[in-house]
Coordinates of N, CA and C in Angstrom, one line a residue:
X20 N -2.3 12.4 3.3 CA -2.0 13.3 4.4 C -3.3 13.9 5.0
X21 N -4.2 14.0 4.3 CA -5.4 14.5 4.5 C -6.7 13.3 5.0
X22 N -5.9 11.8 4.8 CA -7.3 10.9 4.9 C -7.0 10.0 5.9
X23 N -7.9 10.0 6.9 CA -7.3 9.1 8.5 C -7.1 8.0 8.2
X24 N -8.3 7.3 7.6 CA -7.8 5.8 7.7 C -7.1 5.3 5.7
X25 N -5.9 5.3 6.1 CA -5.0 4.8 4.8 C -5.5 3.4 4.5
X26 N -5.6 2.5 5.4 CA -6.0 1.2 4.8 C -7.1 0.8 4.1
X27 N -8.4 1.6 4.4 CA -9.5 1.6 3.8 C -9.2 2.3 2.2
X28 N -8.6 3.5 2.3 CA -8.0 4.1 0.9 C -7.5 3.0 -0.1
X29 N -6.5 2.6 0.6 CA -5.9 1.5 -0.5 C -6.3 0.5 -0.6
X30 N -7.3 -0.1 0.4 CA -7.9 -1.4 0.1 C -9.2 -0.9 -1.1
X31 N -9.8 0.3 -1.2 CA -10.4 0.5 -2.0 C -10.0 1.3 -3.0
X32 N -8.6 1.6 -3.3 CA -8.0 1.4 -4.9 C -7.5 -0.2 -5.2
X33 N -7.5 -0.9 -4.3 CA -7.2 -2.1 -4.9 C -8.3 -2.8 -5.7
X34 N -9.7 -2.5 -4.9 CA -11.1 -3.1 -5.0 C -11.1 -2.9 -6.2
X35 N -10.8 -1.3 -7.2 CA -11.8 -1.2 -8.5 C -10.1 -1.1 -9.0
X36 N -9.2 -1.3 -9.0 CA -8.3 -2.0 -10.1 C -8.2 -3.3 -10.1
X37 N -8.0 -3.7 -12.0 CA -7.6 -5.0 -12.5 C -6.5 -5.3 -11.8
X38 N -6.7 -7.3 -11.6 CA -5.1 -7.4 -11.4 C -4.0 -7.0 -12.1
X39 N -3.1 -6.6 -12.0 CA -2.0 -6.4 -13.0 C -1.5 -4.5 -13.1
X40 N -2.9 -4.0 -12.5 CA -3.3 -2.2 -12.7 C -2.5 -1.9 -11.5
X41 N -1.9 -0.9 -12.0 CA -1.0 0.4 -11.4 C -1.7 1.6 -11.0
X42 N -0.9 1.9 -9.6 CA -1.7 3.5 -9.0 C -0.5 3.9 -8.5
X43 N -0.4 5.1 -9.2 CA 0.8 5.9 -9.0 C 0.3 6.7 -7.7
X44 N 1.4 6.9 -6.5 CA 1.5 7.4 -5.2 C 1.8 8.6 -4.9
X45 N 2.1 9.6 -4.5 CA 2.6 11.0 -4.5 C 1.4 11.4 -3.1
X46 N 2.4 11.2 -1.9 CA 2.4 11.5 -0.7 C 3.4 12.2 0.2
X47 N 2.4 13.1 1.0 CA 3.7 13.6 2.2 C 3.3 13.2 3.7
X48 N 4.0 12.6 3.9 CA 4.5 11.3 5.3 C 5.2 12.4 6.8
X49 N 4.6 11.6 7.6 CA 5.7 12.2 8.6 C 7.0 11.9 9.1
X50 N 7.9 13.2 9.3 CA 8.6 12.4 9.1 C 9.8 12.7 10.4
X51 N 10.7 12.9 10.9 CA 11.3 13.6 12.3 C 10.4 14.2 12.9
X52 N 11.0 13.9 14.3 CA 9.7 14.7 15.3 C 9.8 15.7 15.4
X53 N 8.9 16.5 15.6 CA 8.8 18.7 15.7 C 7.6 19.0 15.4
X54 N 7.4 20.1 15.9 CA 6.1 21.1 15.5 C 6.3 21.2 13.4
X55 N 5.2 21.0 13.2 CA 4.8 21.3 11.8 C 4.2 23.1 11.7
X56 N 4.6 23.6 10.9 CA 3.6 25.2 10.9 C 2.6 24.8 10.2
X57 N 1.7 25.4 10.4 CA 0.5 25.0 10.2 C -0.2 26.9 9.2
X58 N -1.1 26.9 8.7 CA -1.5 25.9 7.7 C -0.7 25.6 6.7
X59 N -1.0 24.5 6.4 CA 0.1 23.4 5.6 C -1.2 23.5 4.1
X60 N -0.9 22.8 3.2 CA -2.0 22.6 1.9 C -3.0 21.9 1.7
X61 N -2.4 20.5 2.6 CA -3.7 19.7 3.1 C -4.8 20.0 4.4
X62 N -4.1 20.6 5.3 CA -5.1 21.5 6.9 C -4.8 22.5 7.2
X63 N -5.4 22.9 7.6 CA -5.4 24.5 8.3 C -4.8 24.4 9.9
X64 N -5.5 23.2 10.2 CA -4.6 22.8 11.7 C -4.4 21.7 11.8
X65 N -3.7 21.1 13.1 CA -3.0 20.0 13.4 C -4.0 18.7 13.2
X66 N -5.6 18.9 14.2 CA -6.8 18.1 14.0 C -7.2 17.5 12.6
X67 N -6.9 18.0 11.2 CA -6.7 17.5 10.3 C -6.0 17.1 9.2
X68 N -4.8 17.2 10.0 CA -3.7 16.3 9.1 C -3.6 14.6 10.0
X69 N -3.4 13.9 8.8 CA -3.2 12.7 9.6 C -2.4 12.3 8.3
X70 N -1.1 12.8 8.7 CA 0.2 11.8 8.6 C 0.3 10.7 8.8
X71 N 0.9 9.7 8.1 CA 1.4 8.6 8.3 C 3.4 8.4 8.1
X72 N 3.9 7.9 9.0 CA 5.6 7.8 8.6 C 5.6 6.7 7.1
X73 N 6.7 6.9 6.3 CA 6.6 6.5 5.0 C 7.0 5.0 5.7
X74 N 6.9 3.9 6.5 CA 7.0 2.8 6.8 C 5.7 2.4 7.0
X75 N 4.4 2.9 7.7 CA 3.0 2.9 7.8 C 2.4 3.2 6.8
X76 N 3.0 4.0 5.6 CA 2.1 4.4 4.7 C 2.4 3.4 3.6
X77 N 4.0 2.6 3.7 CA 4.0 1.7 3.0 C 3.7 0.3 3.5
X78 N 3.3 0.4 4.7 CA 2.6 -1.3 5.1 C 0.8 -1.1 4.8
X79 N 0.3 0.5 4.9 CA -1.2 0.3 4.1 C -1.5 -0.1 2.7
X80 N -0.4 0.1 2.4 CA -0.4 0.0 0.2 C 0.0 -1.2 0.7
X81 N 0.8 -2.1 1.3 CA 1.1 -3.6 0.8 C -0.3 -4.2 1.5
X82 N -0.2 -4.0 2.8 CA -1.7 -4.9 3.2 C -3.0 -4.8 2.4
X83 N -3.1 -3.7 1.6 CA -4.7 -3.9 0.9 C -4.1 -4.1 -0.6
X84 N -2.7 -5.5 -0.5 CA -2.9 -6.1 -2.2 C -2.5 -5.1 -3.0
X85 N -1.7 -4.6 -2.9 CA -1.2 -4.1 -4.0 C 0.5 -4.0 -3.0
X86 N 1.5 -4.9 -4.7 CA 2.6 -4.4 -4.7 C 3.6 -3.6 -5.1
X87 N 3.9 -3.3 -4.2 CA 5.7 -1.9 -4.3 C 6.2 -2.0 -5.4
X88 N 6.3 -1.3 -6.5 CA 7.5 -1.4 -7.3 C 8.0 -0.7 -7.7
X89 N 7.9 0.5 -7.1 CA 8.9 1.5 -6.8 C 8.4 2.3 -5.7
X90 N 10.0 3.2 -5.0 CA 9.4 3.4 -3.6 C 10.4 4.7 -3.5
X91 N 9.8 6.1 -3.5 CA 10.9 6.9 -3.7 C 11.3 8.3 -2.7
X92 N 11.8 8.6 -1.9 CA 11.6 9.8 -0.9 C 12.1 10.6 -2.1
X93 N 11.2 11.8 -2.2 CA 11.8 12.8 -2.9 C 11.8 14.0 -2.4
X94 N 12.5 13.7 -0.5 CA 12.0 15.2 -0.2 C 12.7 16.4 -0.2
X95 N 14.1 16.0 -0.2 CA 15.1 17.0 -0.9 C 14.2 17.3 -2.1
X96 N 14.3 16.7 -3.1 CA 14.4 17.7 -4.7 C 13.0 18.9 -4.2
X97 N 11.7 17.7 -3.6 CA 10.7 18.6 -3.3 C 10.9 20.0 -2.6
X98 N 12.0 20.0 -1.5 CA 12.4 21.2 -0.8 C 13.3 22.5 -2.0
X99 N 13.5 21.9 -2.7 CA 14.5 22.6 -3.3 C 13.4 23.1 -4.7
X100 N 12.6 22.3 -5.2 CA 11.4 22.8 -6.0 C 10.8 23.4 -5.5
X101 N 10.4 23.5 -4.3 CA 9.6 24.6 -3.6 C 10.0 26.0 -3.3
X102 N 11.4 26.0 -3.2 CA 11.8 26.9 -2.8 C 12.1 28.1 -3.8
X103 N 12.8 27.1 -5.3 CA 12.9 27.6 -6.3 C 11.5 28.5 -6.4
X104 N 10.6 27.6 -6.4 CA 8.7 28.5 -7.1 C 8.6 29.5 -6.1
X105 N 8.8 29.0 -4.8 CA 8.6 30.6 -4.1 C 9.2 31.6 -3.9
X106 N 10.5 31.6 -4.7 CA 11.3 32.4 -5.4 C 10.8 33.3 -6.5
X107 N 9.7 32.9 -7.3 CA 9.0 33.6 -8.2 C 8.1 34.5 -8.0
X108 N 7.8 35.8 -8.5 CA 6.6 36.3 -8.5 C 5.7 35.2 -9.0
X109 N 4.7 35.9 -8.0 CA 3.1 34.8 -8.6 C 3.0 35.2 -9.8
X110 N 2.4 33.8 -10.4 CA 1.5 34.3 -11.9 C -0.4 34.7 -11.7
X111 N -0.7 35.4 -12.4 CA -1.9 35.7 -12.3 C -2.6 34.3 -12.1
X112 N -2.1 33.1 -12.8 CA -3.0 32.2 -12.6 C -2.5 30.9 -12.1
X113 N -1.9 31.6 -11.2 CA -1.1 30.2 -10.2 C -2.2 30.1 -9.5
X114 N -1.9 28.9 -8.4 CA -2.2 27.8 -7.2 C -3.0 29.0 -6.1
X115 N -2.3 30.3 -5.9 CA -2.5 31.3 -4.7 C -4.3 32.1 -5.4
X116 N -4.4 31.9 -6.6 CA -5.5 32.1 -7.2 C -7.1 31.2 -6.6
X117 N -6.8 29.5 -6.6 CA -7.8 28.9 -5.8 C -7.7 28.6 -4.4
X118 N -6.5 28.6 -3.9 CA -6.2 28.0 -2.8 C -5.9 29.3 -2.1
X119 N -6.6 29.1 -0.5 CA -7.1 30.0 0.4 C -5.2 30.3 0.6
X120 N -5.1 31.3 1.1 CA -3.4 31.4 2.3 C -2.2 30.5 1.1
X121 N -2.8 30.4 0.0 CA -1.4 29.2 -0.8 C -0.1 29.6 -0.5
X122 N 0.3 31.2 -0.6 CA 1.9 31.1 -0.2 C 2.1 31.0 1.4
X123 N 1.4 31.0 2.3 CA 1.7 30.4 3.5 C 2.0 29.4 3.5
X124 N 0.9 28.3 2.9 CA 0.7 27.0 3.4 C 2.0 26.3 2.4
X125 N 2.3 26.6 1.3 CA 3.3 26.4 0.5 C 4.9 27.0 1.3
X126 N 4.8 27.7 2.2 CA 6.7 28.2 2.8 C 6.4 27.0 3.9
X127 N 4.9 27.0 4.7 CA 5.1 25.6 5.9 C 5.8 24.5 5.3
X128 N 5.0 24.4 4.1 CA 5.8 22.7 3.5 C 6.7 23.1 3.5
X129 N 7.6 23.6 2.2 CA 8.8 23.7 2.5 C 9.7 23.8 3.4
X130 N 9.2 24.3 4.4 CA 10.1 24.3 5.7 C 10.0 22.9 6.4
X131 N 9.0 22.4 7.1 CA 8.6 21.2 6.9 C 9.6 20.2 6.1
X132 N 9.8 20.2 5.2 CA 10.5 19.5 3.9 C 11.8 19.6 4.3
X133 N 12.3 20.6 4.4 CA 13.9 21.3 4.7 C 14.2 20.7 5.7
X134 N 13.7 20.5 6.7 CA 13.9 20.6 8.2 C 13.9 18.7 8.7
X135 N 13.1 17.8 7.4 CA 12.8 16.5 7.4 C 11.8 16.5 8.4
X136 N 10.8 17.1 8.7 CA 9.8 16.7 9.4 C 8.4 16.2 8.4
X137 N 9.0 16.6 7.6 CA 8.3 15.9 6.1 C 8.8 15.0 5.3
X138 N 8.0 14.5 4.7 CA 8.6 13.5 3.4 C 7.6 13.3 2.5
X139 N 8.5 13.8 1.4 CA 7.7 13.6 0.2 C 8.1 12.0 -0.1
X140 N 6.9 11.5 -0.6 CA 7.0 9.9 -1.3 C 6.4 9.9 -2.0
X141 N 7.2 9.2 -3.3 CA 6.2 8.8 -4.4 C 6.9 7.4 -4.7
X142 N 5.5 6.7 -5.4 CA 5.7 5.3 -5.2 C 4.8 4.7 -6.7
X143 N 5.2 4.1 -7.1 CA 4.0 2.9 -7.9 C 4.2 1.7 -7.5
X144 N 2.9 1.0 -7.1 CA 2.2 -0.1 -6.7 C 1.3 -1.0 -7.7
X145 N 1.4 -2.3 -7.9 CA 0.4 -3.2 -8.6 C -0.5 -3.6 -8.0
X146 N -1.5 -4.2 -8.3 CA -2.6 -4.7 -8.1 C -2.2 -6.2 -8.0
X147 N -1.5 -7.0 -6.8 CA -1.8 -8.1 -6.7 C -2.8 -9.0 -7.3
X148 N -2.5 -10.7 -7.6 CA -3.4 -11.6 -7.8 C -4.2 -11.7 -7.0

């Protein structure tokens, strides 16, 4: 979400994994059209997020050699995880501790998430021959 060019990414986790080696995925894609609120966890504004739709993010992971072998939208449960934690008082030593604005940027996602202008993906991929 944060890295413009995905193909170079995944062509160079393919580079320094063995054949046969796994790289577990956990991304948020774009996803329905709409304004996103911003700041989000990965940018502060729109100029640095670079989204990819979970169809482009899964043709960069197959083109740089590595294959799919599991492929999973999880953006319900993530909307509903989120919402639950921001339901809690903070802990002294939560996320809002390092991270600048964290419960802002944490209610954007979620909303984001709720609304399907997001998508959480997580995926594991191999390391083609």
């Amino acid at each position: 979400m944060n890295v413009a060019d995905k193909a170079r990414l995944y062509r160079e986790a393919r580079r320094v994994l063995v054949t046969g080696g796994r790289l577990a995925i956990w991304d948020i894609a774009g996803g329905a059209p709409g304004e996103l609120g911003y700041p989000l966890p990965w940018a502060d504004r729109p100029e640095l997020s670079h989204l990819a739709s979970p169809d482009q993010l899964r043709a960069a992971v197959e083109s740089a050699g590595l294959s799919v072998g599991q492929w999973n939208d999880l953006s319900e449960q993530a909307a509903l995880l989120m919402d639950a934690f921001l339901s809690l008082p903070p802990s002294p030593l939560g996320l809002h501790a390092f991270v600048e604005d964290f419960a802002k940027k944490a209610r954007n996602l979620t909303r984001g998430l709720s609304a399907g202008r997001l998508r959480a993906i997580q995926a594991i991929a191999q390391a083609a021959a």
